[in-house]
Each structure stands twice: as structure tokens, then as C-alpha cells.
Tab-separated table of C-alpha atoms in Angstrom:
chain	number	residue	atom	x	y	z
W	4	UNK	CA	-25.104	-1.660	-21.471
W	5	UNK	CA	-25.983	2.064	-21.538
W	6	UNK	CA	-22.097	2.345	-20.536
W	7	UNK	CA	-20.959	-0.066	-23.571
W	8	UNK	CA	-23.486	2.345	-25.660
W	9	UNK	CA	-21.979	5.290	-24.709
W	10	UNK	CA	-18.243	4.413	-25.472
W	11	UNK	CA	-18.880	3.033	-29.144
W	12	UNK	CA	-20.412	5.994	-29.809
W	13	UNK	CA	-17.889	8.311	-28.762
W	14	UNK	CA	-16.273	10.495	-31.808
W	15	UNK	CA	-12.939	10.427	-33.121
W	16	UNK	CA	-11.070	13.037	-31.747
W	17	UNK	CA	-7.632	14.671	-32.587
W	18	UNK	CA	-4.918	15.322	-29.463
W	19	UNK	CA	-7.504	13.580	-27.360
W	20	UNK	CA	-6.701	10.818	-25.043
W	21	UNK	CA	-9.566	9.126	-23.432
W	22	UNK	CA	-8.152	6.674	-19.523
W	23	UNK	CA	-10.672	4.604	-18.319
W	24	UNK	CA	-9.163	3.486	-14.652
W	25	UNK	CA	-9.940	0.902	-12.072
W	26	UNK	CA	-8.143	-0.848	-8.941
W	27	UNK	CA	-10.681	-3.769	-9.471
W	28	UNK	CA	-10.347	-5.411	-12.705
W	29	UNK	CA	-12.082	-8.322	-11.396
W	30	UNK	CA	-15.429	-6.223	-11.456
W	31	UNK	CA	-15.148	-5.031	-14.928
W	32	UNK	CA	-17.829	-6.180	-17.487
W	33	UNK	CA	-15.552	-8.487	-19.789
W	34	UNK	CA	-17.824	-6.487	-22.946
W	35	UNK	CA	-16.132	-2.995	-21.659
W	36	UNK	CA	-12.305	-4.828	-22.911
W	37	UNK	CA	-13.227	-6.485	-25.985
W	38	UNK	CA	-11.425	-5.436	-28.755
W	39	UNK	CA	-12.354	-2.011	-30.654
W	40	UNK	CA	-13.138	-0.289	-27.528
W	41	UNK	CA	-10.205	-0.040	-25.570
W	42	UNK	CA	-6.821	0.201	-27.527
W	43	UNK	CA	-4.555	-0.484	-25.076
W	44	UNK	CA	-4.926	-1.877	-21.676
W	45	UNK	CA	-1.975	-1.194	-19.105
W	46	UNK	CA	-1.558	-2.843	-15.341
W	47	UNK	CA	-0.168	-0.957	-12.949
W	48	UNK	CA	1.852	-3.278	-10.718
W	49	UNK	CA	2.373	-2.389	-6.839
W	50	UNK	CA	5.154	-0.134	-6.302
W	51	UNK	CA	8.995	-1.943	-5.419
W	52	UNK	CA	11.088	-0.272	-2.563
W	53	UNK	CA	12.126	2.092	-4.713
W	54	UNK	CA	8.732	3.299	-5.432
W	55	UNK	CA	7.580	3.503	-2.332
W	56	UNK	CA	10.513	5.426	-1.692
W	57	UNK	CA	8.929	8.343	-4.276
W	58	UNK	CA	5.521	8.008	-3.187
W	59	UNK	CA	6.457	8.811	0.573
W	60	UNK	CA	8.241	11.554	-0.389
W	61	UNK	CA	5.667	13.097	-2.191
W	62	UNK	CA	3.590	12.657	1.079
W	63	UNK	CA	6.633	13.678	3.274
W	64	UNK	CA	7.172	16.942	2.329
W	65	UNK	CA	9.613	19.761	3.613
W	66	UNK	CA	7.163	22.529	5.264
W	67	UNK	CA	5.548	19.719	7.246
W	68	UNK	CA	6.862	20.218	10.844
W	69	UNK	CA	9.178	17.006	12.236
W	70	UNK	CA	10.395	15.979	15.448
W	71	UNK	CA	13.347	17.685	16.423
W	72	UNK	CA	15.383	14.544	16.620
W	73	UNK	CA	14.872	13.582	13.060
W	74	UNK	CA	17.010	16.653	11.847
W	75	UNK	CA	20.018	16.367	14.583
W	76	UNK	CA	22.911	15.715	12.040
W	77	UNK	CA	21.057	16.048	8.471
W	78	UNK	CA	22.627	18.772	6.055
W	79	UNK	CA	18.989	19.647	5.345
W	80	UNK	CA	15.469	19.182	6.312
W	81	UNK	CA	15.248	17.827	2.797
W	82	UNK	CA	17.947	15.183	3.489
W	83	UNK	CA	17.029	14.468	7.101
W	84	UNK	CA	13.427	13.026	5.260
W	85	UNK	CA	15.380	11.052	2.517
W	86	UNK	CA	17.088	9.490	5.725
W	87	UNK	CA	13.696	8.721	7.641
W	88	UNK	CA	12.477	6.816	4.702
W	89	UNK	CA	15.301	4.894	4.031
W	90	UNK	CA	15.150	3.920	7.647
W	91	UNK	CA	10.953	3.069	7.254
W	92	UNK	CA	11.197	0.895	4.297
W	93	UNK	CA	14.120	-1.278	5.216
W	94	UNK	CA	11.512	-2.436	8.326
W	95	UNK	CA	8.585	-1.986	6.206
W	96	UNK	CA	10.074	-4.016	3.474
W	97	UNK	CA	12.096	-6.757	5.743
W	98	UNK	CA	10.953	-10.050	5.318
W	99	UNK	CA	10.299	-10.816	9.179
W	100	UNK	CA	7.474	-12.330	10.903
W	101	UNK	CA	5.813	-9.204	11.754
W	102	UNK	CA	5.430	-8.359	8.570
W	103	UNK	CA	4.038	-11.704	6.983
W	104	UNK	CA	0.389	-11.193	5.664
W	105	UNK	CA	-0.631	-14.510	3.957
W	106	UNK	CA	0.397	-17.970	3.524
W	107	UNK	CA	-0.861	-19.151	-0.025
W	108	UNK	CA	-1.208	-22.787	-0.890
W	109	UNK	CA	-1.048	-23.731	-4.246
W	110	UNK	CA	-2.344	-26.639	-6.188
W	111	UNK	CA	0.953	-28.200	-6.657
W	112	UNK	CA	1.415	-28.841	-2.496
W	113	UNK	CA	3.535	-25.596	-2.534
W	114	UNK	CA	2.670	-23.152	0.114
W	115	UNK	CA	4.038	-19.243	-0.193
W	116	UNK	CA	4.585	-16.210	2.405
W	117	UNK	CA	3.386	-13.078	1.542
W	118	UNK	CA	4.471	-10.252	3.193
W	119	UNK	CA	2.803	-6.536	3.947
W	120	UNK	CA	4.895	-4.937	1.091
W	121	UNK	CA	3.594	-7.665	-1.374
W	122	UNK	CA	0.552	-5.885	-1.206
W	123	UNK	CA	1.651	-2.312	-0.638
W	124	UNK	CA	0.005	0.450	-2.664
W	125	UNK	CA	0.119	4.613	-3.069
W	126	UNK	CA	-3.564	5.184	-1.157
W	127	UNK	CA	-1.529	2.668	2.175
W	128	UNK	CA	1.501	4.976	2.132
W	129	UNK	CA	-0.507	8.180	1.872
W	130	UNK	CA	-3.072	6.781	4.809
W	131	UNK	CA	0.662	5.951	6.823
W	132	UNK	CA	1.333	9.621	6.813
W	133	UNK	CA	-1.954	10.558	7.621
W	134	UNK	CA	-2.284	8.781	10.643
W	135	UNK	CA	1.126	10.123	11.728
W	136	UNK	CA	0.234	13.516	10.871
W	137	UNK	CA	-2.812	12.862	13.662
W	138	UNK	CA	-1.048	11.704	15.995
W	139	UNK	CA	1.626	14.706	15.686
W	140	UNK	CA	-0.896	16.869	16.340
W	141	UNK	CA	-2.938	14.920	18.858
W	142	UNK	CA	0.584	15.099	21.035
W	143	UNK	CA	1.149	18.591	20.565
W	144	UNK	CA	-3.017	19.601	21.843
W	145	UNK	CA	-1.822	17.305	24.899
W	146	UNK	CA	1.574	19.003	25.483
W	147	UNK	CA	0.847	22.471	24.445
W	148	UNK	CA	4.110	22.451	22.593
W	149	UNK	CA	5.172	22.151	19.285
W	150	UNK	CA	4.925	18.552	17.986
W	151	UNK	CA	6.247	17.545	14.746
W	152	UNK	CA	5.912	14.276	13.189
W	153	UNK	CA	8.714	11.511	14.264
W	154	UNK	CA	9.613	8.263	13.301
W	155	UNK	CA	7.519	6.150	15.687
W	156	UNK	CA	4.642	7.764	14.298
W	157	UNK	CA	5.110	6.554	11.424
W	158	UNK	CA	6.135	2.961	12.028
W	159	UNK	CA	3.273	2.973	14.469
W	160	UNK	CA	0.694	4.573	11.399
W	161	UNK	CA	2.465	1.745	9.413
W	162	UNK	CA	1.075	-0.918	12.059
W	163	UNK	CA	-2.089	0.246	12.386
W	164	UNK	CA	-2.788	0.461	8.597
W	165	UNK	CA	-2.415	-3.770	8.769
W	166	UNK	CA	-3.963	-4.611	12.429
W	167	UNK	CA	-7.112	-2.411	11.746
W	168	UNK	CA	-7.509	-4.499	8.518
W	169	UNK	CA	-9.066	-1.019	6.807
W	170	UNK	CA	-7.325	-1.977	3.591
W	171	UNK	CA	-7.914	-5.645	4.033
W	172	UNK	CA	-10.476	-8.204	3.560
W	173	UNK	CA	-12.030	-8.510	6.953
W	174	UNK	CA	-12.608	-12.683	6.559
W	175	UNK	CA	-10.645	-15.584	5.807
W	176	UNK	CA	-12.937	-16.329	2.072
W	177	UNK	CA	-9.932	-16.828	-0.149
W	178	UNK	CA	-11.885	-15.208	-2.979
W	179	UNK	CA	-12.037	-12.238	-1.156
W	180	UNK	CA	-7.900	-12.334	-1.101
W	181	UNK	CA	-7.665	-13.235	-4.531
W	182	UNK	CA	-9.018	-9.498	-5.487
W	183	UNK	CA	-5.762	-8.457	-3.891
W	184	UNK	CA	-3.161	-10.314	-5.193
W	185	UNK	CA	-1.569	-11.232	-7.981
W	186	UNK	CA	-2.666	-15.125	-8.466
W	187	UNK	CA	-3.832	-17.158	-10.652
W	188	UNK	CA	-7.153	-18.042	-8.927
W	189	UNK	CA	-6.908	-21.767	-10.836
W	190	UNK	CA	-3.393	-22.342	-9.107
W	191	UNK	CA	-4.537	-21.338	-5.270
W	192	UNK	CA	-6.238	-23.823	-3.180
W	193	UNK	CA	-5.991	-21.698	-0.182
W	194	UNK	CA	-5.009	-18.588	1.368
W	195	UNK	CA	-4.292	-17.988	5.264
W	196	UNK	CA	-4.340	-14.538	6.538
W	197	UNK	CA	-1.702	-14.404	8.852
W	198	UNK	CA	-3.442	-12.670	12.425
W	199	UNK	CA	-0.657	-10.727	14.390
W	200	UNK	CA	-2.258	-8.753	17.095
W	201	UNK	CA	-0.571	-5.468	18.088
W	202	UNK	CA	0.933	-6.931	21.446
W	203	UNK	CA	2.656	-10.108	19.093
W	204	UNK	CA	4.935	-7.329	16.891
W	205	UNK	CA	7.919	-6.506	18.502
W	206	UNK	CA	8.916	-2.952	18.316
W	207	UNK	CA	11.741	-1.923	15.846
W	208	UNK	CA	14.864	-1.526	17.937
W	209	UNK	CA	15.944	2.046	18.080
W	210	UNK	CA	12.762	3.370	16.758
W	211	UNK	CA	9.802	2.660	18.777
């Protein structure tokens, strides 16, 4: 209420743009939309191939160090990168059984795969890197040499991010799914998290 209070009694102001922001619109007081207090209200859908493509390289920048064998052949470090994550997101984005996250059942009988990308997001990609970053540097304290990041380290980071369930619901309650993807919660009887255990995904051939 005190939140409601404060927004109806904010001024007019000129050149003044006011975002309000959430990645859980299920947990948003329906009086914070109604009409005369928010003007427009935008959804942000999960970024396509191509967007994950920018948001990686955002995260995958040129003065962080790289395995040596990722830049054998590139014209530049800066096109050696463009390479490596063309090369991630056509496994990251294949629809394979490694990569299926959820069987949905709908109300009409119908039953749907959803895969990791389906639910995809900037803060998973950025965590990816992160992790590979780690282990990068977790290789080069055990070698004593330089250690840049490489491409296993990143399909491995990308593994991990699923199997450790960190971004996931942790139980099989379908509500619990439903704040992740984008159903109709009146359509889906059921959802199935698919459990792959690190020892059922077979490695990427040529890359791991």
C-alpha cells in the first residue's frame, strides 16, 4: 500500500522517465498495473540465438586471456571469439536429448519438449562465463602457467549452470515451473523436469 501511495503521488515531471522492473511478474501486486499508474507495460522475452550471440560477446571480451588453441587460424582475437560462440550456441541451442529440460502436458492430451535454450536468459550466459573464467584460473594456480579460457570451459560452465539446478526450481511442483515459462497456467496439467545427471550427457565431439 505505502508503495501504491508513493507512486500516485509522484509529480509530473518534464524529460523524466520513471522504469519500474521485475523478472517475476507473477509476484507483482495486480493494484501496482492498474491503469493510471503505469503507462506502458513492456515484456522482455528470452533472448533467440541471435541474442545470445550479443550477450556472450559482451561477456567474452578481447583483453580476457584465451587458450592458445582458440586463436590458431583466426585473423583476430576479435574474430577467433565470434568463432567460439558460433561454435557454443549451435550445441547450446541443438535440440538433442542433452539439452531437453521439461516435458509439458497440456490439457488437450498434448505433451511438449522444452529445451535448455527455451529458458535461456542474460544473468545464465553471464554465470557461463563466470564459471569458465574460474576454472581458467583454477588451471593456471595448478600448472603455474598461463591459462586462458578455452572452449571446454565453457561448454562444461554451460553444463553445470543446468545439473546444479542454481537457476532452476529445485522440485518437481509444476507451479514452481510455471514462474519460468511462458504458459498459460489454465492450459498445463503437468510439467516433468527432465533429470540428466552429468555422467548421462555425452560430451560434444571435438570439444570436450
Amino acid at each position: 500500500p505505502m508503495f501504491c501511495t508513493e507512486m500516485d503521488g509522484i509529480d509530473s515531471l518534464n524529460e523524466v522517465v520513471i522504469i519500474l522492473a521485475s523478472n517475476r511478474a507473477d509476484l507483482i501486486d495486480p493494484a501496482i498495473l492498474r491503469p493510471g499508474r503505469i503507462d506502458r507495460k513492456i515484456k522482455v522475452n528470452r533472448p533467440n540465438k541471435q541474442g545470445a550471440r550479443e550477450i556472450y560477446r559482451i561477456y567474452l571480451t578481447v583483453n580476457l586471456p584465451y587458450d592458445a588453441a582458440l586463436l590458431e587460424g583466426a585473423e583476430s582475437k576479435s574474430a577467433a571469439i565470434d568463432r567460439l560462440i558460433d561454435r557454443l550456441l549451435e550445441i547450446q541451442f541443438a535440440k538433442r536429448e542433452e539439452n531437453r529440460l521439461l516435458e509439458v502436458t497440456l490439457r488437450s492430451g498434448r505433451k511438449e519438449a522444452l529445451f535448455r535454450s527455451d529458458v535461456i536468459s542474460g544473468a545464465i550466459i553471464a554465470s557461463v562465463v563466470e564459471r569458465a573464467k574460474g576454472m581458467a584460473i583454477k588451471r593456471s594456480i595448478a600448472s603455474g602457467k598461463d591459462e586462458g579460457i578455452s572452449e571446454p570451459d565453457l561448454q562444461v560452465a554451460w553444463n553445470a549452470e543446468y545439473l546444479e539446478n542454481e537457476i532452476l526450481p529445485a522440485t518437481d511442483i509444476t507451479e514452481d515451473w510455471l514462474k519460468l515459462i511462458d504458459y498459460d497456467p489454465d492450459n498445463v496439467v503437468k510439467i516433468s523436469p527432465v533429470r540428466l545427471t552429468s555422467a548421462k550427457i555425452a560430451a560434444p565431439s571435438g570439444v570436450i
